[in-house]
Short mmCIF file of C-alpha atoms in Angstrom, two decimals:
data_model
loop_
_atom_site.label_atom_id
_atom_site.label_comp_id
_atom_site.label_asym_id
_atom_site.label_seq_id
_atom_site.Cartn_x
_atom_site.Cartn_y
_atom_site.Cartn_z
CA UNK A 59 21.36 3.04 11.40
CA UNK A 60 19.08 0.24 10.35
CA UNK A 61 20.40 -2.43 7.99
CA UNK A 62 18.12 -5.00 6.40
CA UNK A 63 18.88 -8.67 6.98
CA UNK A 64 21.13 -10.25 4.38
CA UNK A 65 19.74 -12.61 1.78
CA UNK A 66 21.90 -15.44 3.05
CA UNK A 67 20.52 -14.96 6.52
CA UNK A 68 17.03 -15.01 5.14
CA UNK A 69 17.69 -18.30 3.40
CA UNK A 70 19.09 -19.87 6.55
CA UNK A 71 16.21 -18.48 8.53
CA UNK A 72 13.66 -19.87 6.15
CA UNK A 73 15.02 -23.38 6.53
CA UNK A 74 15.06 -23.13 10.30
CA UNK A 75 11.61 -21.66 10.44
CA UNK A 76 10.23 -24.41 8.28
CA UNK A 77 11.77 -26.96 10.61
CA UNK A 78 10.40 -25.27 13.70
CA UNK A 79 6.89 -24.94 12.39
CA UNK A 80 6.95 -28.48 11.12
CA UNK A 81 8.11 -29.65 14.53
CA UNK A 82 5.24 -27.78 16.11
CA UNK A 83 2.91 -29.84 13.99
CA UNK A 84 0.53 -26.95 13.77
CA UNK A 85 0.99 -25.65 10.26
CA UNK A 86 2.08 -27.18 7.04
CA UNK A 87 4.76 -24.79 5.90
CA UNK A 88 4.77 -24.95 2.12
CA UNK A 89 8.36 -24.67 0.84
CA UNK A 90 7.13 -23.53 -2.55
CA UNK A 91 5.72 -20.31 -1.16
CA UNK A 92 9.19 -18.92 -0.48
CA UNK A 93 9.74 -15.40 0.75
CA UNK A 94 10.17 -16.51 4.31
CA UNK A 95 6.46 -16.43 4.97
CA UNK A 96 4.28 -19.05 6.55
CA UNK A 97 2.11 -21.05 4.22
CA UNK A 98 -0.84 -18.86 3.23
CA UNK A 99 -3.09 -21.90 3.41
CA UNK A 100 -2.00 -22.59 6.96
CA UNK A 101 -2.65 -18.97 7.92
CA UNK A 102 -6.02 -19.01 6.15
CA UNK A 103 -6.96 -22.03 8.21
CA UNK A 104 -6.14 -20.02 11.31
CA UNK A 105 -2.73 -21.64 11.68
CA UNK A 106 0.37 -19.88 13.01
CA UNK A 107 1.92 -17.06 11.05
CA UNK A 108 5.66 -17.13 11.54
CA UNK A 109 6.43 -14.33 9.11
CA UNK A 110 9.52 -12.48 10.26
CA UNK A 111 10.95 -9.28 8.86
CA UNK A 112 14.05 -8.00 10.58
CA UNK A 113 16.55 -5.20 10.41
CA UNK A 114 19.84 -4.74 12.18
CA UNK A 115 20.26 -1.83 14.56
CA UNK A 116 23.54 -0.05 13.98
CA UNK A 117 24.87 2.31 16.69
CA UNK A 118 23.59 5.81 16.09
CA UNK A 119 25.65 9.01 16.27
CA UNK A 120 25.75 9.80 20.00
CA UNK A 121 24.08 12.99 21.22
CA UNK A 122 23.32 14.51 24.62
CA UNK A 123 19.60 13.92 24.11
CA UNK A 124 20.30 10.31 23.24
CA UNK A 125 22.34 9.83 26.39
CA UNK A 126 19.62 11.44 28.53
CA UNK A 127 17.09 9.01 27.09
CA UNK A 128 19.27 5.95 27.64
CA UNK A 129 19.97 6.98 31.23
CA UNK A 130 16.30 7.64 31.84
CA UNK A 131 15.37 4.15 30.68
CA UNK A 132 18.13 2.60 32.76
CA UNK A 133 16.71 4.50 35.75
CA UNK A 134 13.23 3.23 34.98
CA UNK A 135 14.47 -0.35 35.17
CA UNK A 136 16.34 0.36 38.37
CA UNK A 137 13.24 1.92 39.90
CA UNK A 138 11.12 -0.99 38.77
CA UNK A 139 13.54 -3.45 40.37
CA UNK A 140 12.89 -1.78 43.72
CA UNK A 141 9.09 -1.91 43.28
CA UNK A 142 6.54 -4.67 43.02
CA UNK A 143 3.09 -5.32 41.66
CA UNK A 144 1.05 -2.39 40.44
CA UNK A 145 3.79 0.14 41.28
CA UNK A 146 6.29 -1.75 39.12
CA UNK A 147 3.77 -1.90 36.27
CA UNK A 148 3.23 1.86 36.56
CA UNK A 149 6.97 2.52 36.53
CA UNK A 150 7.53 0.42 33.41
CA UNK A 151 4.52 1.99 31.70
CA UNK A 152 5.95 5.41 32.44
CA UNK A 153 9.21 4.30 30.83
CA UNK A 154 7.38 3.53 27.59
CA UNK A 155 5.99 7.05 27.72
CA UNK A 156 9.42 8.70 27.70
CA UNK A 157 9.79 10.56 24.39
CA UNK A 158 12.40 9.14 22.04
CA UNK A 159 14.93 11.61 20.56
CA UNK A 160 15.08 11.68 16.78
CA UNK A 161 17.67 9.40 15.21
CA UNK A 162 18.22 7.23 18.29
CA UNK A 163 18.02 3.76 16.71
CA UNK A 164 18.94 2.06 19.99
CA UNK A 165 15.67 3.26 21.47
CA UNK A 166 13.81 0.56 19.52
CA UNK A 167 15.69 -2.14 21.43
CA UNK A 168 15.15 -0.44 24.78
CA UNK A 169 11.44 -0.01 24.16
CA UNK A 170 11.05 -3.69 23.24
CA UNK A 171 12.87 -4.71 26.43
CA UNK A 172 10.64 -2.39 28.44
CA UNK A 173 7.51 -3.77 26.77
CA UNK A 174 8.62 -7.36 27.34
CA UNK A 175 9.22 -6.70 31.01
CA UNK A 176 5.93 -4.85 31.33
CA UNK A 177 4.18 -7.76 29.61
CA UNK A 178 5.68 -10.20 32.09
CA UNK A 179 4.52 -8.05 34.98
CA UNK A 180 1.03 -7.67 33.52
CA UNK A 181 0.65 -11.41 33.26
CA UNK A 182 1.10 -11.71 37.02
CA UNK A 183 -2.30 -10.07 37.45
CA UNK A 184 -5.64 -11.74 36.74
CA UNK A 185 -6.64 -11.26 33.11
CA UNK A 186 -3.26 -9.65 32.58
CA UNK A 187 -2.47 -11.94 29.67
CA UNK A 188 -4.99 -10.12 27.49
CA UNK A 189 -3.42 -6.80 28.47
CA UNK A 190 0.02 -8.15 27.61
CA UNK A 191 -1.26 -9.23 24.19
CA UNK A 192 -2.76 -5.81 23.59
CA UNK A 193 0.56 -4.23 24.47
CA UNK A 194 2.89 -6.52 22.54
CA UNK A 195 0.69 -7.60 19.66
CA UNK A 196 0.89 -4.35 17.67
CA UNK A 197 4.58 -3.86 18.45
CA UNK A 198 5.43 -7.34 17.13
CA UNK A 199 2.93 -7.60 14.29
CA UNK A 200 4.07 -9.79 11.40
CA UNK A 201 3.72 -6.82 9.05
CA UNK A 202 6.39 -4.90 10.93
CA UNK A 203 10.13 -5.19 10.58
CA UNK A 204 11.67 -5.97 13.96
CA UNK A 205 15.17 -5.29 15.29
CA UNK A 206 17.42 -8.31 15.06
CA UNK A 207 18.10 -8.33 18.77
CA UNK A 208 17.57 -10.34 21.94
CA UNK A 209 14.97 -7.79 23.02
CA UNK A 210 12.80 -8.86 20.08
CA UNK A 211 13.22 -12.54 20.95
CA UNK A 212 12.32 -11.84 24.58
CA UNK A 213 9.25 -9.83 23.67
CA UNK A 214 8.08 -12.55 21.25
CA UNK A 215 8.32 -15.15 24.01
CA UNK A 216 6.21 -13.00 26.32
CA UNK A 217 3.67 -12.55 23.53
CA UNK A 218 3.66 -16.32 22.97
CA UNK A 219 3.08 -16.94 26.68
CA UNK A 220 0.26 -14.42 26.72
CA UNK A 221 -1.26 -16.07 23.66
CA UNK A 222 -1.14 -19.48 25.31
CA UNK A 223 -2.93 -18.11 28.35
CA UNK A 224 -5.59 -16.47 26.23
CA UNK A 225 -6.12 -19.62 24.19
CA UNK A 226 -4.64 -18.36 20.92
CA UNK A 227 -2.44 -21.32 20.09
CA UNK A 228 -1.73 -20.12 16.58
CA UNK A 229 -0.36 -16.80 17.81
CA UNK A 230 1.63 -18.62 20.48
CA UNK A 231 3.20 -21.03 17.99
CA UNK A 232 3.95 -18.22 15.54
CA UNK A 233 5.51 -16.06 18.26
CA UNK A 234 7.69 -18.85 19.64
CA UNK A 235 8.82 -19.77 16.14
CA UNK A 236 9.70 -16.15 15.37
CA UNK A 237 11.60 -15.85 18.65
CA UNK A 238 13.63 -18.96 17.91
CA UNK A 239 14.33 -17.64 14.46
CA UNK A 240 15.55 -14.30 15.78
CA UNK A 241 18.00 -16.05 18.08
CA UNK A 242 19.14 -18.32 15.26
CA UNK A 243 19.75 -15.33 13.03
CA UNK A 244 21.70 -13.60 15.78
CA UNK A 245 23.81 -16.70 16.21
CA UNK A 246 24.51 -16.82 12.48
CA UNK A 247 25.35 -13.14 12.45
CA UNK A 248 27.79 -13.60 15.34
CA UNK A 249 29.46 -16.53 13.61
CA UNK A 250 29.87 -14.47 10.46
CA UNK A 251 31.50 -11.66 12.42
CA UNK A 252 33.93 -14.07 14.09
CA UNK A 253 34.93 -15.68 10.80
CA UNK A 254 38.22 -14.33 9.41
CA UNK B 97 -84.64 -34.08 -8.22
CA UNK B 98 -86.60 -31.58 -6.15
CA UNK B 99 -87.65 -29.27 -8.91
CA UNK B 100 -91.41 -29.95 -8.51
CA UNK B 101 -93.76 -27.33 -7.15
CA UNK B 102 -93.35 -27.01 -3.37
CA UNK B 103 -97.03 -26.01 -2.96
CA UNK B 104 -98.09 -29.41 -4.06
CA UNK B 105 -95.54 -31.25 -1.99
CA UNK B 106 -97.79 -31.80 0.99
CA UNK B 107 -100.53 -33.24 -1.16
CA UNK B 108 -98.39 -35.82 -2.85
CA UNK B 109 -99.13 -39.38 -1.90
CA UNK B 110 -96.33 -41.93 -1.76
CA UNK B 111 -97.48 -43.66 -4.92
CA UNK B 112 -97.82 -40.43 -6.82
CA UNK B 113 -94.52 -39.28 -5.46
CA UNK B 114 -92.85 -42.46 -6.61
CA UNK B 115 -94.46 -42.22 -10.03
CA UNK B 116 -93.14 -38.71 -10.45
CA UNK B 117 -89.66 -39.71 -9.37
CA UNK B 118 -89.68 -42.62 -11.76
CA UNK B 119 -90.81 -40.30 -14.54
CA UNK B 120 -87.98 -37.91 -13.80
CA UNK B 121 -85.47 -40.74 -13.76
CA UNK B 122 -86.87 -42.12 -17.01
CA UNK B 123 -86.52 -38.70 -18.57
CA UNK B 124 -82.88 -38.73 -17.56
CA UNK B 125 -82.45 -42.23 -19.01
CA UNK B 126 -82.00 -43.77 -15.57
CA UNK B 127 -83.56 -46.94 -14.22
CA UNK B 128 -86.55 -46.50 -11.91
CA UNK B 129 -85.75 -46.26 -8.22
CA UNK B 130 -86.05 -49.50 -6.29
CA UNK B 131 -87.80 -49.73 -2.94
CA UNK B 132 -84.67 -49.08 -0.93
CA UNK B 133 -83.79 -45.96 -2.89
CA UNK B 134 -87.32 -44.69 -2.71
CA UNK B 135 -87.43 -45.29 1.03
CA UNK B 136 -84.23 -43.32 1.42
CA UNK B 137 -85.55 -40.44 -0.66
CA UNK B 138 -88.89 -40.49 1.11
CA UNK B 139 -87.19 -40.49 4.51
CA UNK B 140 -85.08 -37.44 3.64
CA UNK B 141 -86.55 -34.59 5.68
CA UNK B 142 -85.55 -32.12 3.02
CA UNK B 143 -88.17 -33.73 0.81
CA UNK B 144 -90.86 -32.68 3.27
CA UNK B 145 -89.55 -29.57 4.98
CA UNK B 146 -90.57 -26.63 2.85
CA UNK B 147 -88.43 -24.05 4.59
CA UNK B 148 -85.28 -26.18 4.56
CA UNK B 149 -85.83 -27.21 1.00
CA UNK B 150 -86.18 -23.60 -0.02
CA UNK B 151 -82.82 -22.85 1.59
CA UNK B 152 -81.18 -25.79 -0.06
CA UNK B 153 -82.65 -24.86 -3.43
CA UNK B 154 -81.51 -21.28 -3.04
CA UNK B 155 -78.03 -22.45 -2.16
CA UNK B 156 -78.00 -24.85 -5.11
CA UNK B 157 -79.10 -22.14 -7.48
CA UNK B 158 -76.46 -19.75 -6.19
CA UNK B 159 -73.81 -22.40 -6.40
CA UNK B 160 -74.68 -23.25 -9.99
CA UNK B 161 -74.96 -19.57 -10.89
CA UNK B 162 -71.54 -18.85 -9.39
CA UNK B 163 -69.92 -21.78 -11.14
CA UNK B 164 -71.50 -20.81 -14.46
CA UNK B 165 -70.35 -17.24 -13.96
CA UNK B 166 -66.84 -18.37 -13.18
CA UNK B 167 -66.77 -20.70 -16.17
CA UNK B 168 -67.76 -17.83 -18.46
CA UNK B 169 -65.25 -15.42 -17.00
CA UNK B 170 -62.65 -14.48 -19.60
CA UNK B 171 -59.25 -13.85 -18.08
CA UNK B 172 -57.19 -11.02 -19.56
CA UNK B 173 -54.82 -11.99 -22.34
CA UNK B 174 -51.76 -11.12 -20.29
CA UNK B 175 -52.96 -13.08 -17.33
CA UNK B 176 -53.10 -11.83 -13.81
CA UNK B 177 -50.38 -11.34 -11.36
CA UNK B 178 -50.44 -13.30 -8.16
CA UNK B 179 -51.75 -10.24 -6.34
CA UNK B 180 -54.50 -9.64 -8.91
CA UNK B 181 -55.60 -13.27 -8.78
CA UNK B 182 -55.69 -13.05 -5.03
CA UNK B 183 -57.89 -9.96 -5.25
CA UNK B 184 -60.29 -11.64 -7.70
CA UNK B 185 -60.76 -14.60 -5.46
CA UNK B 186 -61.21 -12.36 -2.46
CA UNK B 187 -63.97 -10.52 -4.36
CA UNK B 188 -65.68 -13.76 -5.32
CA UNK B 189 -65.45 -14.92 -1.77
CA UNK B 190 -67.03 -11.70 -0.54
CA UNK B 191 -69.94 -12.07 -2.95
CA UNK B 192 -70.90 -15.59 -1.88
CA UNK B 193 -70.23 -15.77 1.82
CA UNK B 194 -72.86 -18.49 2.20
CA UNK B 195 -70.80 -20.91 0.14
CA UNK B 196 -67.42 -20.94 1.74
CA UNK B 197 -66.73 -24.49 0.69
CA UNK B 198 -66.98 -23.59 -3.01
CA UNK B 199 -64.79 -20.52 -2.69
CA UNK B 200 -62.31 -22.44 -0.64
CA UNK B 201 -61.66 -24.73 -3.57
CA UNK B 202 -58.02 -24.18 -4.54
CA UNK B 203 -58.22 -22.18 -7.73
CA UNK B 204 -55.28 -21.07 -9.85
CA UNK B 205 -54.45 -18.20 -7.55
CA UNK B 206 -54.48 -20.35 -4.47
CA UNK B 207 -52.43 -22.95 -6.26
CA UNK B 208 -49.95 -20.34 -7.39
CA UNK B 209 -49.79 -18.84 -3.93
CA UNK B 210 -49.21 -22.23 -2.47
CA UNK B 211 -46.57 -22.93 -5.08
CA UNK B 212 -44.78 -19.64 -4.54
CA UNK B 213 -45.02 -20.15 -0.81
CA UNK B 214 -43.44 -23.54 -1.31
CA UNK B 215 -40.67 -22.02 -3.41
CA UNK B 216 -40.14 -19.37 -0.81
CA UNK B 217 -39.69 -22.11 1.72
CA UNK B 218 -37.21 -23.92 -0.50
CA UNK B 219 -35.25 -20.72 -1.14
CA UNK B 220 -35.27 -19.89 2.55
CA UNK B 221 -34.03 -23.38 3.35
CA UNK B 222 -31.26 -23.12 0.76
CA UNK B 223 -30.27 -19.72 2.13
CA UNK B 224 -30.13 -21.19 5.61
CA UNK B 225 -28.00 -24.11 4.43
CA UNK B 226 -25.72 -21.71 2.51
CA UNK B 227 -25.29 -19.45 5.50
CA UNK B 228 -24.50 -22.40 7.73
CA UNK B 229 -21.99 -23.60 5.13
CA UNK B 230 -20.40 -20.15 5.00
CA UNK B 231 -20.18 -20.01 8.75
CA UNK B 232 -18.54 -23.40 8.77
CA UNK B 233 -16.00 -22.20 6.20
CA UNK B 234 -14.81 -19.31 8.38
CA UNK B 235 -11.18 -20.16 9.06
CA UNK B 236 -11.04 -21.52 12.54
CA UNK B 237 -7.99 -23.27 13.89
CA UNK B 238 -8.79 -26.78 14.98
CA UNK B 239 -8.24 -27.51 18.66
CA UNK B 240 -4.78 -28.80 19.48
CA UNK B 241 -4.25 -32.45 20.09
CA UNK B 242 -2.32 -33.39 23.26
CA UNK B 243 0.74 -34.02 21.07
CA UNK B 244 0.43 -30.58 19.48
CA UNK B 245 0.09 -29.00 22.90
CA UNK B 246 3.25 -30.76 24.03
CA UNK B 247 5.02 -29.48 20.91
CA UNK B 248 3.81 -25.96 21.62
CA UNK B 249 5.09 -26.18 25.18
CA UNK B 250 8.41 -27.50 23.90
CA UNK B 251 8.67 -24.62 21.44
CA UNK B 252 8.17 -22.15 24.28
CA UNK B 253 10.81 -23.88 26.37
CA UNK B 254 13.23 -23.94 23.43
CA UNK B 255 12.72 -20.22 22.83
CA UNK B 256 13.31 -19.46 26.51
CA UNK B 257 16.38 -21.70 26.58
CA UNK B 258 17.93 -19.73 23.73
CA UNK B 259 17.63 -16.58 25.82
CA UNK B 260 19.22 -18.13 28.86
CA UNK B 261 22.33 -16.31 29.90
CA UNK B 262 21.33 -13.13 28.10
CA UNK B 263 21.53 -9.96 30.16
CA UNK B 264 18.37 -8.86 31.97
CA UNK B 265 16.65 -5.78 30.48
CA UNK B 266 17.76 -3.58 33.38
CA UNK B 267 21.41 -4.62 33.00
CA UNK B 268 21.13 -4.26 29.26
CA UNK B 269 19.80 -0.72 29.52
CA UNK B 270 22.55 0.31 31.91
CA UNK B 271 25.18 -1.29 29.68
CA UNK B 272 23.81 0.43 26.58
CA UNK B 273 23.79 3.79 28.36
CA UNK B 274 27.39 3.35 29.49
CA UNK B 275 28.59 2.37 26.03
CA UNK B 276 26.69 5.23 24.49
CA UNK B 277 28.25 7.68 26.94
CA UNK B 278 31.71 6.34 26.15
CA UNK B 279 31.09 6.81 22.44
CA UNK B 280 29.80 10.31 23.05
CA UNK B 281 32.93 11.21 25.02
CA UNK B 282 35.13 9.67 22.37
CA UNK B 283 33.35 11.66 19.69
CA UNK B 284 33.75 14.90 21.70
CA UNK B 285 37.44 14.15 22.32
CA UNK B 286 38.03 13.65 18.66
CA UNK B 287 36.56 17.03 17.82
#
């Protein structure tokens, strides 16, 4: 089940994001714009867009098909660990091609982890950074709502690294800022759960 | 000045020639020619070359006739378009090819063409400036200063540091599968 991020979390996130982007010194985040979005003027100028929409992944009702998928992805990782180079890239790419059973919310996290790992592997090759951007860019687009999970933070870091290597500093700054925000939100969420 | 009979030209003596010139000048209300002026006129070969003088006279007559014709030409009430004016002047030019210097005088059409050409140049220049301005207004991120680049690097390191200690994707996938299996068994046991 997917649960949207709470309003309180959004407010906390907005403050953190503003701080991060300000610290980057790349975009003037206008507090009056609200809504958790980067300053439109900064984005218009080609500055970083740190817009983040998240949802929480709740455990889905377990099924046999779901278990088969989860095991298959775990096997893909295991196989990839034993491979290197092009073979590892092929194995991870094949993992992304495994069909996702309907209703398996956890698959979104697993696919992001797979994509992040594949992106890291792609960047080992010459001109692989562009390929990594092509892979991760659409999955992590600012228009999309992303799972509030470490997998999202990891994938955003890989996208940021790929952006740095391809000379897109704005995308890099925006991706790093969004990654930091995801981890901050997770931390807040954990604290809330631990509170009596 | 040369409107006397060419057949008699050869027979004219200098004194007679001077007397005639003086008479012509007197008729025009001008002072008689002095010696220097007369010497200049007498030394002009056109005064003595019948063939050349005939050519010059013919050209003069055609020039005057063309100018008179042009001066009497009534333009249409609505005026002519730039293209029509251009055509008129082309026609005039074709009729008097021997007098290119007269036709080449910048008439209204030529002036208008030149003016419109000038305006076209101005408009083209403005368009060029506008397009350059538009191109310059395309949002382009300025290059990062060394400080900004350091900040960007720090942001990347901070993001990575926050992930430190988190399970690797392979471990995470295995862990998720195991938990999922346990939940599935628990759900089946409860049934």
